[in-house]
Coordinates of C-alpha atoms and ligand atoms in Angstrom, one line a residue:
M527 CA -0.2 0.0 0.1
E528 CA 1.1 3.4 -1.0
L529 CA -0.5 6.6 0.1
N530 CA -0.1 9.5 -2.1
E531 CA 2.2 12.4 0.1
N532 CA 0.2 14.9 -1.8
A533 CA -3.1 14.0 -0.3
R534 CA -4.6 16.7 2.1
V535 CA -5.2 14.9 5.6
D536 CA -8.7 16.4 6.4
T537 CA -8.5 16.6 10.3
S538 CA -12.1 18.1 10.4
Q539 CA -13.1 14.5 10.1
V540 CA -11.8 13.3 13.1
D541 CA -12.1 14.9 16.9
D542 CA -8.7 14.5 18.9
R543 CA -9.7 13.9 22.4
R544 CA -6.4 12.5 23.8
G545 CA -5.8 15.5 25.3
S546 CA -3.1 17.6 23.6
G547 CA 0.0 18.8 25.3
G548 CA -0.9 16.9 28.1
G549 CA -0.5 13.8 30.2
G550 CA 2.6 12.3 28.6
G551 CA 3.1 8.6 29.2
M552 CA -0.5 7.5 29.1
G553 CA -0.8 3.6 28.4
I554 CA -3.8 1.7 27.8
P555 CA -5.2 0.2 31.0
I556 CA -4.9 -3.2 29.6
P557 CA -1.3 -4.6 30.2
I558 CA 0.5 -5.1 26.8
G559 CA 2.9 -7.4 26.4
G560 CA 2.5 -10.0 29.3
G561 CA 1.0 -9.5 32.5
R562 CA -0.8 -12.8 33.4
G563 CA -3.9 -10.7 34.0
G564 CA -3.1 -9.1 30.7
I565 CA -4.5 -12.0 29.0
V566 CA -8.2 -11.9 29.8
G567 CA -8.2 -8.1 29.4
I568 CA -6.7 -8.5 25.8
I569 CA -9.6 -11.3 25.1
I570 CA -12.4 -9.1 26.1
A571 CA -11.1 -6.2 24.2
V572 CA -11.0 -8.0 21.3
V573 CA -14.4 -9.8 21.7
V574 CA -15.9 -6.5 21.7
A575 CA -13.5 -5.1 19.3
L576 CA -14.9 -4.1 16.0
V577 CA -18.4 -4.0 17.7
G578 CA -21.0 -1.7 16.8
G579 CA -23.4 -1.3 19.5
G580 CA -24.6 -3.7 22.2
F581 CA -20.6 -3.1 23.3
G582 CA -21.5 -3.2 27.1
L583 CA -21.2 0.2 27.7
N584 CA -23.0 2.3 30.8
A585 CA -25.8 3.5 29.1
A586 CA -26.7 5.2 32.5
T587 CA -24.0 8.0 31.9
G588 CA -25.8 8.6 28.9
G589 CA -26.2 12.2 27.3
G590 CA -22.7 12.2 27.1
G591 CA -21.1 13.0 23.5
S592 CA -20.9 16.6 23.7
E593 CA -17.3 16.6 24.8
Q594 CA -15.0 18.1 22.1
G595 CA -11.3 17.5 21.6
D596 CA -9.0 20.0 20.4
N597 CA -7.6 19.4 16.8
T598 CA -4.8 21.8 17.0
S599 CA -1.6 20.1 17.2
L600 CA -3.1 17.4 15.0
E601 CA -4.0 19.7 12.5
Q602 CA -0.4 21.1 12.6
K603 CA 1.3 17.6 12.4
C604 CA -1.0 16.4 9.7
S605 CA 0.0 19.5 7.5
A606 CA 3.6 18.7 8.1
Q607 CA 6.1 17.1 5.1
D608 CA 6.3 14.3 7.3
A609 CA 2.8 13.9 8.0
L610 CA 2.2 10.2 6.5
E611 CA 4.9 8.8 8.7
Q612 CA 2.2 9.7 11.8
L613 CA 0.0 6.9 12.9
D614 CA -2.7 9.5 13.8
C615 CA -2.7 11.6 10.5
R616 CA -2.8 8.3 8.5
N617 CA -5.6 7.2 10.3
T618 CA -7.2 10.3 9.2
L619 CA -6.6 10.1 5.7
Y620 CA -7.7 6.3 6.0
V621 CA -11.5 7.8 7.3
N622 CA -10.8 10.6 5.0
S623 CA -10.8 7.8 2.0
I624 CA -13.7 5.8 3.7
Q625 CA -15.6 8.9 3.9
A626 CA -15.2 9.9 0.2
Y627 CA -16.1 6.3 -1.1
W628 CA -19.4 6.3 0.6
R629 CA -20.4 9.7 -0.5
T630 CA -20.7 8.4 -3.8
A631 CA -21.4 4.7 -3.5
M632 CA -24.2 5.3 -1.0
P633 CA -26.6 7.1 -3.3
E634 CA -25.3 5.0 -6.0
A635 CA -26.2 1.4 -4.2
F636 CA -29.1 2.5 -1.9
G637 CA -30.4 5.9 -3.3
E638 CA -29.6 7.6 0.2
Q639 CA -27.5 10.5 0.6
Y640 CA -24.4 9.8 3.1
R641 CA -24.1 12.0 6.3
P642 CA -20.5 12.1 7.1
S643 CA -19.2 11.3 10.6
K644 CA -16.6 11.8 12.8
T645 CA -14.1 9.4 14.3
V646 CA -13.0 10.3 17.7
F647 CA -9.5 10.0 19.0
F648 CA -9.4 9.1 22.5
S649 CA -6.9 8.0 24.8
Q650 CA -7.5 5.2 27.9
N651 CA -11.4 6.5 28.4
V652 CA -14.2 8.6 26.7
S653 CA -17.7 9.4 27.3
T654 CA -20.1 9.1 24.3
A655 CA -23.7 9.1 23.7
C656 CA -24.0 5.6 24.6
G657 CA -22.3 5.9 27.6
A658 CA -18.8 5.9 29.2
A659 CA -16.4 3.5 27.4
D660 CA -12.3 3.0 27.8
S661 CA -10.1 1.5 25.6
G662 CA -10.8 -1.9 26.8
V663 CA -13.8 -2.3 24.5
G664 CA -11.6 -1.7 21.5
P665 CA -12.9 0.3 18.4
F666 CA -16.5 0.9 17.9
Y667 CA -19.3 2.9 16.7
C668 CA -22.1 4.7 18.6
P669 CA -25.1 4.9 17.0
A670 CA -26.6 7.7 19.0
D671 CA -24.3 10.3 18.4
D672 CA -23.1 8.8 14.9
Q673 CA -19.3 8.6 15.8
V674 CA -16.9 5.9 15.3
Y675 CA -14.2 6.0 18.8
I676 CA -10.7 4.5 18.5
D677 CA -7.7 4.6 20.6
L678 CA -5.3 4.0 18.6
T679 CA -2.9 2.0 20.5
F680 CA -5.7 -0.8 19.6
Y681 CA -3.5 -1.8 16.8
R682 CA -0.6 -2.8 18.6
L683 CA -2.9 -4.9 20.7
L684 CA -4.0 -6.4 17.5
A685 CA -0.7 -6.7 16.0
D686 CA 1.3 -7.9 19.0
Q687 CA -1.2 -10.2 20.6
L688 CA -3.2 -11.3 18.0
G689 CA -0.5 -11.4 15.2
A690 CA -2.5 -9.1 12.8
E691 CA 0.1 -7.5 11.4
G692 CA 0.5 -5.2 8.5
E693 CA -0.9 -1.8 8.1
F694 CA -3.7 -2.7 6.0
A695 CA -5.7 -3.7 9.0
Q696 CA -5.9 -0.4 10.3
P697 CA -8.0 0.9 7.5
Y698 CA -9.9 -2.5 7.6
V699 CA -10.8 -1.7 11.2
L700 CA -11.9 1.9 10.4
A701 CA -13.8 0.9 7.3
H702 CA -15.9 -2.1 9.3
E703 CA -16.7 0.7 12.0
Y704 CA -18.1 2.9 9.1
G705 CA -20.1 0.2 7.8
H706 CA -21.6 0.2 11.0
H707 CA -22.0 3.9 10.4
V708 CA -23.8 3.2 6.9
Q709 CA -26.1 0.3 8.5
N710 CA -27.3 3.1 11.0
L711 CA -28.1 5.7 7.8
L712 CA -30.0 3.2 6.2
G713 CA -31.7 1.7 9.1
T714 CA -30.2 -1.3 9.2
E715 CA -28.7 -1.2 12.4
A716 CA -32.1 -0.1 14.0
Q717 CA -34.1 -2.9 12.5
M718 CA -32.0 -5.8 13.4
R719 CA -32.4 -4.5 17.0
R720 CA -36.2 -4.7 16.8
Q721 CA -35.9 -8.1 15.4
Q722 CA -33.5 -8.9 18.0
Q723 CA -36.3 -7.7 20.6
R724 CA -38.9 -10.0 19.0
D725 CA -36.8 -13.0 18.7
P726 CA -34.4 -12.8 21.8
Q727 CA -33.2 -16.1 21.0
S728 CA -31.7 -15.0 17.9
A729 CA -29.9 -11.9 19.1
N730 CA -26.6 -13.8 18.7
A731 CA -27.4 -14.4 14.9
L732 CA -28.6 -11.4 14.2
S733 CA -25.5 -9.5 15.7
V734 CA -23.4 -12.0 13.5
K735 CA -25.2 -11.0 10.0
L736 CA -24.7 -7.3 11.0
E737 CA -21.3 -7.6 11.9
L738 CA -20.4 -9.7 8.5
Q739 CA -22.1 -7.0 6.6
A740 CA -19.8 -4.5 7.9
D741 CA -16.9 -6.5 6.8
C742 CA -18.6 -6.9 3.5
Y743 CA -19.1 -3.2 3.3
A744 CA -15.3 -2.8 4.5
G745 CA -14.2 -5.1 1.5
A746 CA -16.2 -2.7 -1.0
W747 CA -14.5 -0.3 0.3
A748 CA -10.9 -1.5 -0.3
K749 CA -12.0 -2.6 -3.6
N750 CA -12.6 1.2 -4.5
A751 CA -10.0 2.7 -2.3
T752 CA -7.7 3.6 -5.1
G753 CA -10.4 5.4 -6.7
T754 CA -11.3 7.7 -3.7
A755 CA -9.5 11.6 -3.3
D756 CA -9.2 14.3 -1.2
D757 CA -11.3 17.5 -1.1
R758 CA -8.7 18.6 -3.9
G759 CA -9.1 15.7 -6.1
Q760 CA -5.9 14.1 -4.9
K761 CA -6.0 10.5 -5.2
I762 CA -5.5 9.3 -1.3
F763 CA -3.9 6.0 -2.3
K764 CA -1.2 5.5 -4.9
S765 CA -1.7 1.8 -5.1
I766 CA -2.9 -1.1 -2.8
T767 CA -1.6 -4.4 -3.5
E768 CA -2.6 -8.0 -3.0
Q769 CA -0.7 -8.4 -0.1
D770 CA -2.7 -5.6 1.7
I771 CA -5.9 -7.4 1.0
S772 CA -4.3 -10.6 2.5
Q773 CA -3.7 -8.5 5.7
A774 CA -7.3 -7.1 6.0
I775 CA -8.5 -10.8 5.5
D776 CA -5.9 -12.2 8.0
A777 CA -6.8 -9.4 10.4
A778 CA -10.5 -10.4 9.9
E779 CA -9.9 -14.2 10.4
K780 CA -7.7 -13.3 13.9
I781 CA -10.9 -11.7 15.4
G782 CA -13.3 -14.3 14.1
D783 CA -15.6 -15.6 17.4
D784 CA -14.0 -19.2 17.0
A785 CA -10.5 -18.0 16.9
I786 CA -11.1 -16.0 20.1
Q787 CA -12.7 -18.4 21.8
K788 CA -9.8 -20.6 21.2
R789 CA -7.1 -18.3 21.7
S790 CA -8.8 -17.8 25.4
G791 CA -8.7 -21.6 26.2
R792 CA -12.7 -22.1 25.8
P793 CA -14.6 -24.9 24.2
V794 CA -15.8 -23.2 20.9
N795 CA -19.7 -22.5 21.2
P796 CA -21.4 -21.5 18.3
D797 CA -24.3 -20.3 20.1
E798 CA -22.0 -17.4 21.7
F799 CA -20.8 -16.0 18.4
T800 CA -21.7 -12.5 18.0
H801 CA -19.7 -11.8 15.4
G802 CA -18.8 -15.0 13.1
T803 CA -16.4 -17.4 12.6
S804 CA -12.7 -16.5 11.0
E805 CA -14.0 -18.5 7.9
Q806 CA -16.9 -16.4 7.7
R807 CA -15.4 -12.7 8.1
K808 CA -13.2 -14.1 5.7
Q809 CA -15.9 -14.9 3.1
W810 CA -18.0 -11.4 3.8
F811 CA -15.0 -9.2 3.7
T812 CA -13.8 -10.9 0.5
K813 CA -17.5 -11.0 -1.0
G814 CA -17.4 -7.2 -0.7
Y815 CA -13.7 -7.1 -2.0
T816 CA -14.8 -9.1 -5.2
T817 CA -17.8 -7.4 -6.1
G818 CA -16.8 -3.9 -5.1
D819 CA -20.5 -3.7 -4.5
P820 CA -22.1 -3.0 -1.3
K821 CA -25.3 -4.3 -2.7
S822 CA -24.1 -8.0 -2.3
C823 CA -23.4 -7.6 1.1
D824 CA -27.1 -8.8 2.4
T825 CA -25.8 -11.0 5.0
F826 CA -29.6 -10.9 6.5
G827 CA -31.1 -12.7 3.3
A828 CA -28.3 -14.8 2.9
G829 CA -29.2 -17.2 5.4
V830 CA -25.6 -16.9 7.3
Ligands
ZN230 ZN1 -18.8 -4.5 14.3

């Protein structure tokens, strides 16, 4: 994968709440690299990683999410010459690409306007309209305030603890979360929650369909990503290779429900699946990627 160094990083699409200027040495609350207690934290983090909604946040603190970050230092950093060497600037550019894709793809595929959604960069914990969350829940989308939340240190965990290495795992994660945003805009998410209430027994199966659809949407973005441009018409990616796509597929496999259960030493129990197996996640990402068409992502009609 090669990003275009002439592409402008549009930081207005993110909200930097990491606390600029202060708080040096802030780590994530779950030990990385090894304390014994760490494993559980990591497993929990990953189980709920890439979840959109239902991520076990404390809704009692609802009404949050009005907090605003300060993008000043991010803006400076991302307009500098070496911007693309910075993790946060690259991730901002991935967000730009994903949203540029949906601005065109959503009206084309579904006849609906796309409404942009910000990605909030946070450190350790954050208050959202879905309640308070900490890094342990992994990246997530909050339908109530229409925003994606990520502590960027999650990627270290993904690489170090789960072996999903490779840069392209990062835009995959973001594209999956934006897939949930699209589901929210289309009403798929609300419809699925109502179905879950009517039929609690199939709540997990319905959640799997929602998650696999978000993977498929991520694949559709990946296929079309090289066609996305910044607001001045500069291409965002110079190239995306088959190896990048394999990295995304690899990440999708590493976070399959069965893979997570095996890693945690538990017997594999399909009744507990909420995101889909490694095979399913791989399959649906690949479907989106090969068709390049979000309409092909009908996991609800496909009896998965
Ligand atoms: Zn998800």
